[in-house]
């Protein structure tokens, strides 16, 4: 879930990524946060750059890599923050580059934004362009130099966008109602062709249940199909023309003792990759306790392939990967994140293994406030391959076997740098080592027996800009690292960077 109205600005510099409950509630009140978790099975030339999971291109897919994540610190009102210095230009970066430092480009923008923090939306990789959502604009930039290739402006701010796209580069985004007095409703969906920058069909959503939340819209794409949920209902559509195919079942096979009208499992989130479509629901139990359910939907056959339920009082929070299916459970998604676990399922929806990271001192989603959001694919700090799960904490990275859930190895990096998985390669991991107050960031290789080795050093001149963007997304597109900020401020005195990129 992506909301154009961000939470209170956080400090640009700080050690820990842990967030207080107050910030969680603020973000939830703002309509949710769009971040991405991912899947391991994306393929094709049009590739989604996922926040926290994906394929070799999106940071975080099992087959290619895992999921990098942001580092957000405690809140600080924008009004008391100093106006940052202007970021260096691409020409200045190139002129000041030292031997063995990366080449880089910096992308700014003169688009008119509200004079406040505005959350960035997802970033997709399509052919030779990177496409970014920001407020009411969808902008494509050339991967090679960051120059604008095309721009699409929508009638109102974007309020929902999927992690992935169709194999031919099409997405569906939700934006707010532009009518006066209706601005809070997230009830317009628009298809976009990310290759050409052309708009496609557009629809207005209608409320079908008292539990529907017209202020939010969750969207996930698997292949050529879209699953859309509005809080209490979910439906599957064709991306090509918007045709609604069927409603996601809300039956509750786990609680036959309840009256028919009390049994419904209401969809709360969805997650999708190129081969799988998952829907998460909250179900009432016989004793009044809620429990979570996750199911795989076959959009072509229009049926549920399997369902998995967690214990009474437990809910499903975030999906680390859709292939293999790896997700977190917790006793509460919106307040306390204690007693959380990780569950890996096989292709039949049966438990493959469970992991208890809490015993290892690893916080869920890097301890970030996104954990309480309504989107499932928003968790940072995890990457799943078919047999290994990599999790990052404040001090390092841990690898767990998905076959048995047992720890495999651990690598410490210190408490002042954030390590974020990018891609798994032959038993080792490519990761982004975030900048410190004294050093620029790096791409490093981490393995079970070898010390962490540097693959690419980022330019020293970009350190301050890079440090201020640590709350955003990081992904590899080929050999190029793309960094997107978590928010951009519309104050005319500021010149916040939209994208930052480095390559050998």
Short mmCIF file of C-alpha atoms in Angstrom, two decimals:
data_model
loop_
_atom_site.label_atom_id
_atom_site.label_comp_id
_atom_site.label_asym_id
_atom_site.label_seq_id
_atom_site.Cartn_x
_atom_site.Cartn_y
_atom_site.Cartn_z
CA UNK A 1 0.00 0.00 0.00
CA UNK A 2 1.34 3.35 -0.97
CA UNK A 3 0.20 6.57 0.62
CA UNK A 4 1.23 9.97 -0.76
CA UNK A 5 1.00 11.57 2.66
CA UNK A 6 3.97 10.38 4.66
CA UNK A 7 4.59 10.11 8.37
CA UNK A 8 6.45 12.74 10.34
CA UNK A 9 9.94 13.17 8.98
CA UNK A 10 12.57 11.20 10.76
CA UNK A 11 16.13 12.18 11.51
CA UNK A 12 18.45 11.79 8.59
CA UNK A 13 21.20 10.37 10.77
CA UNK A 14 20.98 7.79 13.50
CA UNK A 15 22.13 4.33 14.46
CA UNK A 16 19.12 2.22 15.12
CA UNK A 17 16.22 1.36 12.81
CA UNK A 18 13.78 0.60 15.65
CA UNK A 19 10.54 2.59 15.58
CA UNK A 20 8.22 3.43 18.41
CA UNK A 21 4.57 2.41 18.44
CA UNK A 22 3.59 6.03 18.03
CA UNK A 23 5.20 6.15 14.60
CA UNK A 24 3.46 2.91 13.62
CA UNK A 25 0.08 4.36 14.50
CA UNK A 26 0.83 7.60 12.68
CA UNK A 27 1.67 5.70 9.53
CA UNK A 28 -1.42 3.55 9.78
CA UNK A 29 -3.56 6.64 10.23
CA UNK A 30 -2.00 8.09 7.08
CA UNK A 31 -3.54 5.34 4.99
CA UNK A 32 -0.75 2.78 4.94
CA UNK A 33 2.67 2.65 3.46
CA UNK A 34 3.76 1.17 0.19
CA UNK A 35 6.86 -0.95 0.37
CA UNK A 36 7.70 -4.09 -1.29
CA UNK A 37 8.49 -7.59 -0.34
CA UNK A 38 9.08 -9.95 -3.12
CA UNK A 39 9.23 -13.23 -4.82
CA UNK A 40 11.94 -15.34 -6.29
CA UNK A 41 10.44 -16.26 -9.60
CA UNK A 42 10.27 -13.07 -11.63
CA UNK A 43 11.53 -13.32 -15.16
CA UNK A 44 11.35 -11.52 -18.50
CA UNK A 45 12.68 -8.25 -19.76
CA UNK A 46 10.23 -6.13 -17.82
CA UNK A 47 11.27 -6.57 -14.22
CA UNK A 48 9.88 -5.07 -11.02
CA UNK A 49 12.48 -3.54 -8.73
CA UNK A 50 11.12 -4.83 -5.47
CA UNK A 51 11.69 -3.32 -2.09
CA UNK A 52 12.95 -6.14 -0.03
CA UNK A 53 12.55 -9.13 -2.25
CA UNK A 54 12.50 -9.99 -5.82
CA UNK A 55 14.65 -11.57 -8.44
CA UNK A 56 18.10 -10.74 -9.60
CA UNK A 57 16.76 -7.35 -10.50
CA UNK A 58 14.35 -6.54 -7.70
CA UNK A 59 16.22 -6.75 -4.50
CA UNK A 60 14.96 -9.83 -2.86
CA UNK A 61 13.87 -12.81 -4.85
CA UNK A 62 14.68 -16.37 -3.95
CA UNK A 63 16.14 -17.33 -7.25
CA UNK A 64 18.16 -14.24 -7.57
CA UNK A 65 18.30 -12.44 -4.37
CA UNK A 66 16.42 -11.30 -1.37
CA UNK A 67 15.14 -8.14 0.05
CA UNK A 68 16.97 -5.03 1.07
CA UNK A 69 15.38 -2.47 3.32
CA UNK A 70 15.27 0.99 4.77
CA UNK A 71 16.74 2.34 7.96
CA UNK A 72 14.35 4.74 9.59
CA UNK A 73 14.98 6.33 12.92
CA UNK A 74 12.84 8.04 15.54
CA UNK A 75 10.53 10.89 14.52
CA UNK A 76 11.55 14.52 14.33
CA UNK A 77 9.29 17.29 13.04
CA UNK A 78 10.33 18.68 9.68
CA UNK A 79 10.11 22.21 11.01
CA UNK A 80 13.11 21.77 13.31
CA UNK A 81 15.32 20.02 10.78
CA UNK A 82 17.99 22.09 9.04
CA UNK A 83 17.57 22.44 5.31
CA UNK A 84 20.10 20.00 3.82
CA UNK A 85 22.77 21.07 1.41
CA UNK A 86 22.09 20.49 -2.27
CA UNK A 87 23.11 17.03 -3.50
CA UNK A 88 26.04 16.88 -5.93
CA UNK A 89 25.25 16.83 -9.62
CA UNK A 90 26.13 13.88 -11.84
CA UNK A 91 28.94 15.93 -13.38
CA UNK A 92 30.32 16.79 -9.94
CA UNK A 93 30.24 13.12 -8.92
CA UNK A 94 32.16 12.13 -12.03
CA UNK A 95 34.73 14.92 -11.63
CA UNK A 96 35.40 14.06 -7.96
CA UNK A 97 35.48 10.28 -8.40
CA UNK A 98 38.55 8.65 -6.92
CA UNK A 99 40.31 5.52 -8.26
CA UNK A 100 38.21 2.35 -7.80
CA UNK A 101 35.12 4.35 -6.83
CA UNK A 102 31.84 3.76 -8.64
CA UNK A 103 30.43 5.89 -11.41
CA UNK A 104 27.15 7.45 -10.41
CA UNK A 105 24.26 9.66 -11.37
CA UNK A 106 21.87 11.79 -9.34
CA UNK A 107 18.27 12.40 -10.39
CA UNK A 108 16.41 15.43 -9.11
CA UNK A 109 13.03 16.70 -10.23
CA UNK A 110 11.18 19.99 -10.48
CA UNK A 111 7.73 18.38 -10.18
CA UNK A 112 5.40 20.37 -7.93
CA UNK A 113 4.85 18.61 -4.60
CA UNK A 114 3.07 19.60 -1.37
CA UNK A 115 5.33 21.38 1.12
CA UNK A 116 5.66 18.31 3.30
CA UNK A 117 7.10 14.82 3.25
CA UNK A 118 5.66 12.76 0.39
CA UNK A 119 6.21 9.02 0.35
CA UNK A 120 7.70 7.59 -2.81
CA UNK A 121 5.91 4.75 -4.52
CA UNK A 122 7.34 1.60 -6.07
CA UNK A 123 10.16 1.47 -8.59
CA UNK A 124 10.03 -0.87 -11.58
CA UNK A 125 12.75 -1.82 -14.08
CA UNK A 126 11.47 -1.98 -17.65
CA UNK A 127 13.90 -2.49 -20.50
CA UNK A 128 16.48 0.31 -20.28
CA UNK A 129 14.40 2.47 -17.91
CA UNK A 130 13.63 2.77 -14.21
CA UNK A 131 10.04 3.84 -13.47
CA UNK A 132 9.20 5.55 -10.17
CA UNK A 133 5.90 6.59 -8.59
CA UNK A 134 5.87 9.90 -6.71
CA UNK A 135 2.68 11.66 -5.58
CA UNK A 136 0.62 11.96 -8.78
CA UNK A 137 3.45 11.38 -11.27
CA UNK A 138 4.84 8.19 -12.76
CA UNK A 139 8.28 8.95 -14.22
CA UNK A 140 10.57 6.76 -16.35
CA UNK A 141 14.31 7.47 -16.35
CA UNK A 142 17.07 5.95 -18.43
CA UNK A 143 19.11 3.46 -16.43
CA UNK A 144 22.32 4.69 -18.06
CA UNK A 145 22.19 8.33 -16.94
CA UNK A 146 18.93 9.01 -15.06
CA UNK A 147 17.52 11.29 -17.78
CA UNK A 148 13.71 11.41 -18.01
CA UNK A 149 12.35 9.17 -20.79
CA UNK A 150 8.66 9.89 -20.17
CA UNK A 151 6.30 11.18 -17.52
CA UNK A 152 2.62 10.44 -16.83
CA UNK A 153 0.61 12.72 -14.55
CA UNK A 154 -2.53 11.37 -12.88
CA UNK A 155 -5.56 13.45 -11.80
CA UNK A 156 -4.87 12.90 -8.09
CA UNK A 157 -2.20 11.37 -5.81
CA UNK A 158 -1.44 7.66 -6.12
CA UNK A 159 -2.73 5.65 -3.15
CA UNK A 160 -1.98 2.07 -4.20
CA UNK A 161 0.46 0.30 -6.50
CA UNK A 162 1.68 -3.29 -6.98
CA UNK A 163 5.18 -4.65 -6.49
CA UNK A 164 5.22 -6.42 -9.82
CA UNK A 165 3.92 -5.99 -13.34
CA UNK A 166 2.80 -8.11 -16.26
CA UNK A 167 5.45 -9.78 -18.46
CA UNK A 168 4.88 -7.08 -21.09
CA UNK A 169 5.38 -4.21 -18.63
CA UNK A 170 1.85 -3.19 -17.66
CA UNK A 171 0.69 -2.20 -14.16
CA UNK A 172 -2.46 -0.96 -12.48
CA UNK A 173 -2.24 1.83 -9.91
CA UNK A 174 -4.90 3.35 -7.68
CA UNK A 175 -5.24 7.09 -7.18
CA UNK A 176 -7.50 9.26 -5.08
CA UNK A 177 -10.79 10.68 -6.27
CA UNK A 178 -10.12 14.13 -7.83
CA UNK A 179 -13.66 15.37 -7.14
CA UNK A 180 -14.01 18.12 -4.53
CA UNK A 181 -15.06 16.60 -1.22
CA UNK A 182 -14.08 13.10 -2.32
CA UNK A 183 -10.28 13.49 -2.10
CA UNK A 184 -9.91 10.99 0.75
CA UNK A 185 -11.34 8.13 -1.28
CA UNK A 186 -8.87 5.76 -2.94
CA UNK A 187 -11.36 4.60 -5.56
CA UNK A 188 -9.84 5.17 -9.02
CA UNK A 189 -7.69 2.54 -10.73
CA UNK A 190 -5.66 3.20 -13.88
CA UNK A 191 -3.75 0.82 -16.14
CA UNK A 192 -0.36 2.06 -17.38
CA UNK A 193 2.02 0.71 -20.01
CA UNK A 194 5.46 1.16 -18.47
CA UNK A 195 7.24 0.58 -21.78
CA UNK A 196 5.52 3.38 -23.67
CA UNK A 197 4.27 5.59 -20.85
CA UNK A 198 0.74 5.40 -22.25
CA UNK A 199 -2.42 5.34 -20.11
CA UNK A 200 -4.86 2.47 -20.58
CA UNK A 201 -8.28 1.75 -19.13
CA UNK A 202 -9.57 3.46 -15.98
CA UNK A 203 -12.24 2.37 -13.49
CA UNK A 204 -13.95 3.69 -10.40
CA UNK A 205 -14.15 1.30 -7.45
CA UNK A 206 -17.37 0.84 -5.54
CA UNK A 207 -17.84 -0.10 -1.90
CA UNK A 208 -19.38 -3.57 -1.64
CA UNK A 209 -19.19 -4.18 2.11
CA UNK A 210 -19.56 -2.23 5.34
CA UNK A 211 -16.00 -3.36 6.12
CA UNK A 212 -14.53 -1.99 2.91
CA UNK A 213 -12.10 0.87 3.41
CA UNK A 214 -12.54 3.38 0.60
CA UNK A 215 -9.39 5.23 1.70
CA UNK A 216 -7.12 2.34 0.72
CA UNK A 217 -6.67 -0.08 -2.17
CA UNK A 218 -4.27 -3.01 -2.28
CA UNK A 219 -3.03 -4.25 -5.64
CA UNK A 220 -0.89 -7.27 -6.58
CA UNK A 221 -0.06 -8.60 -10.04
CA UNK A 222 0.74 -12.21 -10.96
CA UNK A 223 1.37 -12.84 -14.65
CA UNK A 224 -1.46 -11.11 -16.50
CA UNK A 225 -3.83 -11.06 -13.51
CA UNK A 226 -4.53 -8.45 -10.84
CA UNK A 227 -5.86 -9.09 -7.34
CA UNK A 228 -7.52 -6.04 -5.82
CA UNK A 229 -8.58 -5.79 -2.17
CA UNK A 230 -10.34 -2.97 -0.35
CA UNK A 231 -10.12 -4.19 3.22
CA UNK A 232 -12.99 -6.70 3.48
CA UNK A 233 -13.31 -8.00 -0.08
CA UNK A 234 -10.92 -9.02 -2.83
CA UNK A 235 -11.42 -9.73 -6.51
CA UNK A 236 -9.32 -10.90 -9.45
CA UNK A 237 -9.17 -8.96 -12.73
CA UNK A 238 -7.48 -9.11 -16.10
CA UNK A 239 -4.79 -6.46 -16.36
CA UNK A 240 -5.24 -6.09 -20.13
CA UNK A 241 -8.78 -4.68 -20.02
CA UNK A 242 -9.79 -4.54 -16.34
CA UNK A 243 -12.41 -7.28 -16.67
CA UNK A 244 -13.39 -8.65 -13.26
CA UNK A 245 -13.11 -12.43 -13.31
CA UNK A 246 -14.27 -13.53 -9.86
CA UNK A 247 -14.42 -12.63 -6.16
CA UNK A 248 -11.92 -14.20 -3.79
CA UNK A 249 -13.78 -16.67 -1.51
CA UNK A 250 -14.53 -15.47 2.01
CA UNK A 251 -15.71 -18.81 3.39
CA UNK A 252 -14.25 -20.14 6.65
CA UNK A 253 -13.72 -23.92 6.57
CA UNK A 254 -11.98 -23.77 9.95
CA UNK A 255 -14.96 -22.66 12.07
CA UNK A 256 -18.04 -24.73 11.23
CA UNK A 257 -19.59 -24.04 14.63
CA UNK A 258 -20.18 -20.38 13.80
CA UNK A 259 -23.34 -19.16 12.17
CA UNK A 260 -23.05 -18.74 8.42
CA UNK A 261 -23.06 -14.96 8.61
CA UNK A 262 -20.29 -15.01 11.22
CA UNK A 263 -17.86 -17.32 9.44
CA UNK A 264 -16.38 -15.07 6.80
CA UNK A 265 -12.62 -14.80 6.39
CA UNK A 266 -12.15 -11.21 5.26
CA UNK A 267 -9.18 -10.52 2.93
CA UNK A 268 -6.71 -8.10 4.50
CA UNK A 269 -3.78 -8.17 2.06
CA UNK A 270 -2.36 -9.86 -1.02
CA UNK A 271 1.05 -10.81 -2.37
CA UNK A 272 1.99 -11.94 -5.86
CA UNK A 273 4.92 -13.00 -8.00
CA UNK A 274 5.18 -14.13 -11.59
CA UNK A 275 3.87 -17.62 -10.76
CA UNK A 276 1.86 -17.25 -7.55
CA UNK A 277 -1.07 -15.21 -6.25
CA UNK A 278 -1.53 -15.21 -2.47
CA UNK A 279 -4.36 -13.70 -0.43
CA UNK A 280 -4.18 -13.16 3.34
CA UNK A 281 -7.35 -13.13 5.43
CA UNK A 282 -8.42 -12.61 9.01
CA UNK A 283 -10.94 -15.19 10.25
CA UNK A 284 -13.19 -15.37 13.32
CA UNK A 285 -12.74 -18.37 15.60
CA UNK A 286 -15.40 -20.20 17.58
CA UNK A 287 -14.26 -18.58 20.83
CA UNK A 288 -14.17 -15.09 19.35
CA UNK A 289 -10.40 -15.14 18.77
CA UNK A 290 -9.20 -14.05 15.35
CA UNK A 291 -6.71 -16.09 13.38
CA UNK A 292 -4.91 -15.60 10.08
CA UNK A 293 -5.23 -17.57 6.87
CA UNK A 294 -3.15 -17.51 3.70
CA UNK A 295 -4.28 -19.14 0.47
CA UNK A 296 -2.98 -19.54 -3.05
CA UNK A 297 -5.38 -18.58 -5.83
CA UNK A 298 -5.25 -20.00 -9.35
CA UNK A 299 -6.62 -17.07 -11.39
CA UNK A 300 -6.98 -19.12 -14.57
CA UNK A 301 -8.95 -21.94 -12.96
CA UNK A 302 -10.69 -19.44 -10.64
CA UNK A 303 -10.20 -21.58 -7.57
CA UNK A 304 -8.30 -21.86 -4.30
CA UNK A 305 -5.36 -24.28 -4.58
CA UNK A 306 -4.66 -24.53 -0.84
CA UNK A 307 -5.28 -22.80 2.48
CA UNK A 308 -3.07 -22.59 5.54
CA UNK A 309 -4.26 -21.25 8.90
CA UNK A 310 -2.17 -20.13 11.85
CA UNK A 311 -3.10 -20.66 15.50
CA UNK A 312 -5.86 -18.84 17.36
CA UNK A 313 -4.83 -15.30 18.25
CA UNK A 314 -2.13 -15.27 15.55
CA UNK A 315 -2.20 -13.21 12.36
CA UNK A 316 -0.15 -13.26 9.18
CA UNK A 317 1.88 -10.09 8.92
CA UNK A 318 4.30 -9.96 5.99
CA UNK A 319 5.26 -12.12 3.02
CA UNK A 320 9.03 -12.41 2.53
CA UNK A 321 8.71 -14.47 -0.64
CA UNK A 322 5.95 -15.92 -2.83
CA UNK A 323 8.12 -18.65 -4.38
CA UNK A 324 8.98 -20.30 -2.08
CA UNK A 325 6.16 -19.15 0.19
CA UNK A 326 7.75 -17.58 3.30
CA UNK A 327 5.84 -15.29 5.66
CA UNK A 328 5.77 -13.99 9.22
CA UNK A 329 3.18 -14.53 11.93
CA UNK A 330 2.58 -12.41 15.01
CA UNK A 331 0.08 -12.08 17.82
CA UNK A 332 -0.55 -8.46 16.80
CA UNK A 333 0.14 -6.64 13.55
CA UNK A 334 -0.58 -3.11 14.74
CA UNK A 335 0.98 -2.77 18.18
CA UNK A 336 3.32 -5.29 19.80
CA UNK A 337 5.52 -7.38 17.54
CA UNK A 338 6.65 -9.85 20.19
CA UNK A 339 6.18 -13.59 19.76
CA UNK A 340 6.67 -13.48 16.02
CA UNK A 341 7.72 -16.40 13.85
CA UNK A 342 8.61 -17.18 10.25
CA UNK A 343 6.82 -19.98 8.41
CA UNK A 344 7.94 -21.59 5.13
CA UNK A 345 5.42 -23.67 3.15
CA UNK A 346 5.91 -26.21 0.38
CA UNK A 347 4.10 -26.06 -2.95
CA UNK A 348 1.09 -27.86 -1.49
CA UNK A 349 0.68 -25.30 1.30
CA UNK A 350 2.06 -27.61 4.01
CA UNK A 351 4.57 -26.48 6.62
CA UNK A 352 8.13 -26.92 5.45
CA UNK A 353 9.83 -25.30 8.43
CA UNK A 354 9.43 -22.62 11.08
CA UNK A 355 12.06 -20.16 12.28
CA UNK A 356 12.22 -18.25 15.56
CA UNK A 357 14.41 -15.19 14.81
CA UNK A 358 13.50 -13.55 18.12
CA UNK A 359 15.87 -15.93 19.88
CA UNK A 360 18.64 -14.61 17.63
CA UNK A 361 17.84 -10.97 18.48
CA UNK A 362 16.55 -10.26 14.97
CA UNK A 363 13.64 -7.77 14.74
CA UNK A 364 10.87 -8.26 12.16
CA UNK A 365 11.30 -6.14 9.04
CA UNK A 366 14.44 -4.55 10.51
CA UNK A 367 12.25 -3.16 13.29
CA UNK A 368 10.64 -0.67 10.90
CA UNK A 369 7.19 0.81 11.23
CA UNK A 370 6.11 -0.67 7.90
CA UNK A 371 5.36 -3.91 9.74
CA UNK A 372 2.02 -2.50 10.79
CA UNK A 373 0.94 -1.47 7.31
CA UNK A 374 -1.83 -3.07 5.29
CA UNK A 375 0.31 -4.34 2.40
CA UNK A 376 1.83 -7.80 2.75
CA UNK A 377 4.84 -7.24 0.50
CA UNK A 378 6.35 -4.37 2.44
CA UNK A 379 8.88 -6.00 4.74
CA UNK A 380 12.55 -5.05 4.50
CA UNK A 381 15.63 -6.93 5.54
CA UNK A 382 14.91 -10.42 4.20
CA UNK A 383 15.84 -12.41 1.11
CA UNK A 384 14.73 -15.96 0.34
CA UNK A 385 16.23 -18.41 -2.13
CA UNK A 386 14.70 -21.85 -2.64
CA UNK A 387 16.67 -23.28 0.28
CA UNK A 388 17.95 -20.35 2.37
CA UNK A 389 16.48 -17.35 4.16
CA UNK A 390 18.77 -14.37 4.83
CA UNK A 391 17.74 -11.95 7.58
CA UNK A 392 19.46 -8.71 8.57
CA UNK A 393 19.52 -7.06 11.98
CA UNK A 394 21.18 -3.97 13.43
CA UNK A 395 24.51 -5.77 13.68
CA UNK A 396 24.71 -8.17 10.78
CA UNK A 397 23.21 -10.91 8.67
CA UNK A 398 22.02 -14.43 9.52
CA UNK A 399 21.29 -17.33 7.15
CA UNK A 400 18.70 -20.01 7.94
CA UNK A 401 17.95 -23.24 6.10
CA UNK A 402 14.38 -23.38 4.84
CA UNK A 403 14.33 -27.18 4.87
CA UNK A 404 14.79 -27.39 8.66
CA UNK A 405 14.61 -23.79 9.91
CA UNK A 406 18.03 -24.05 11.57
CA UNK A 407 20.69 -21.29 11.58
CA UNK A 408 23.44 -21.87 9.01
CA UNK A 409 25.84 -19.00 9.50
CA UNK A 410 26.07 -15.41 10.69
CA UNK A 411 28.13 -12.38 9.68
CA UNK A 412 28.56 -9.31 11.92
CA UNK A 413 29.02 -5.84 10.43
CA UNK A 414 28.81 -3.53 13.45
CA UNK A 415 26.00 -1.38 14.74
CA UNK A 416 26.59 1.79 12.69
CA UNK A 417 26.10 0.30 9.21
CA UNK A 418 23.01 -1.29 7.69
CA UNK A 419 23.49 -4.45 5.67
CA UNK A 420 20.74 -5.16 3.15
CA UNK A 421 20.55 -8.28 0.95
CA UNK A 422 20.55 -7.77 -2.81
CA UNK A 423 21.18 -11.11 -4.52
CA UNK A 424 22.32 -14.62 -3.64
CA UNK A 425 25.10 -16.05 -5.79
CA UNK A 426 26.55 -19.53 -5.35
CA UNK A 427 26.30 -19.78 -1.58
CA UNK A 428 27.33 -16.16 -0.98
CA UNK A 429 25.31 -12.98 -0.82
CA UNK A 430 25.70 -9.66 -2.56
CA UNK A 431 24.55 -6.98 -0.14
CA UNK A 432 24.39 -3.22 0.19
CA UNK A 433 26.40 -1.91 3.13
CA UNK A 434 24.89 1.45 3.90
CA UNK A 435 27.01 4.54 4.54
CA UNK A 436 28.10 5.68 7.96
CA UNK A 437 28.65 9.26 9.09
CA UNK A 438 32.22 9.02 7.82
CA UNK A 439 32.17 6.56 4.91
CA UNK A 440 30.10 6.18 1.74
CA UNK A 441 28.19 2.99 1.10
CA UNK A 442 29.48 -0.12 -0.64
CA UNK A 443 28.34 -3.28 -2.35
CA UNK A 444 29.87 -6.22 -0.51
CA UNK A 445 29.96 -9.99 -0.74
CA UNK A 446 29.15 -11.95 2.41
CA UNK A 447 29.58 -15.69 2.88
CA UNK A 448 29.58 -18.39 5.58
CA UNK A 449 33.37 -18.66 5.92
CA UNK A 450 34.88 -15.70 4.11
CA UNK A 451 35.25 -12.25 5.55
CA UNK A 452 33.09 -9.56 4.01
CA UNK A 453 34.74 -8.34 0.82
CA UNK A 454 34.09 -5.09 -1.05
CA UNK A 455 32.76 -5.41 -4.59
CA UNK A 456 32.13 -1.71 -5.30
CA UNK A 457 32.93 1.48 -3.37
CA UNK A 458 30.55 4.39 -3.77
CA UNK A 459 31.87 7.93 -4.38
CA UNK A 460 32.89 9.83 -1.25
CA UNK A 461 31.21 12.96 -2.58
CA UNK A 462 27.84 11.18 -2.53
CA UNK A 463 28.10 10.06 1.11
CA UNK A 464 25.84 12.73 2.63
CA UNK A 465 23.15 12.29 -0.04
CA UNK A 466 23.37 8.51 0.22
CA UNK A 467 23.22 8.66 4.02
CA UNK A 468 20.06 10.73 3.88
CA UNK A 469 18.39 8.15 1.62
CA UNK A 470 18.91 5.12 3.87
CA UNK A 471 15.21 4.95 4.65
CA UNK A 472 14.40 4.11 1.03
CA UNK A 473 14.71 1.18 -1.33
CA UNK A 474 17.78 -0.43 -2.80
CA UNK A 475 17.89 -2.80 -5.77
CA UNK A 476 20.29 -4.17 -8.36
CA UNK A 477 19.46 -3.73 -12.03
CA UNK A 478 22.13 -5.77 -13.75
CA UNK A 479 25.35 -4.41 -12.23
CA UNK A 480 23.83 -1.05 -11.36
CA UNK A 481 22.60 -0.19 -7.87
CA UNK A 482 19.47 1.98 -7.69
CA UNK A 483 18.61 3.82 -4.46
CA UNK A 484 15.19 5.41 -4.02
CA UNK A 485 14.42 7.60 -0.98
CA UNK A 486 11.62 6.69 1.40
CA UNK A 487 10.17 10.18 1.07
CA UNK A 488 10.75 13.43 -0.80
CA UNK A 489 9.97 16.83 0.68
CA UNK A 490 8.12 19.38 -1.43
CA UNK A 491 9.59 22.44 0.32
CA UNK A 492 10.97 24.69 -2.44
CA UNK A 493 14.08 25.34 -0.33
CA UNK A 494 14.99 21.69 -0.52
CA UNK A 495 16.37 19.76 -3.46
CA UNK A 496 15.74 16.19 -2.34
CA UNK A 497 17.12 13.50 -4.61
CA UNK A 498 14.61 11.25 -6.40
CA UNK A 499 17.03 8.48 -7.35
CA UNK A 500 20.71 7.76 -6.81
CA UNK A 501 22.60 5.17 -8.85
CA UNK A 502 26.06 3.59 -8.87
CA UNK A 503 27.81 1.19 -11.21
CA UNK A 504 31.46 0.01 -11.73
#
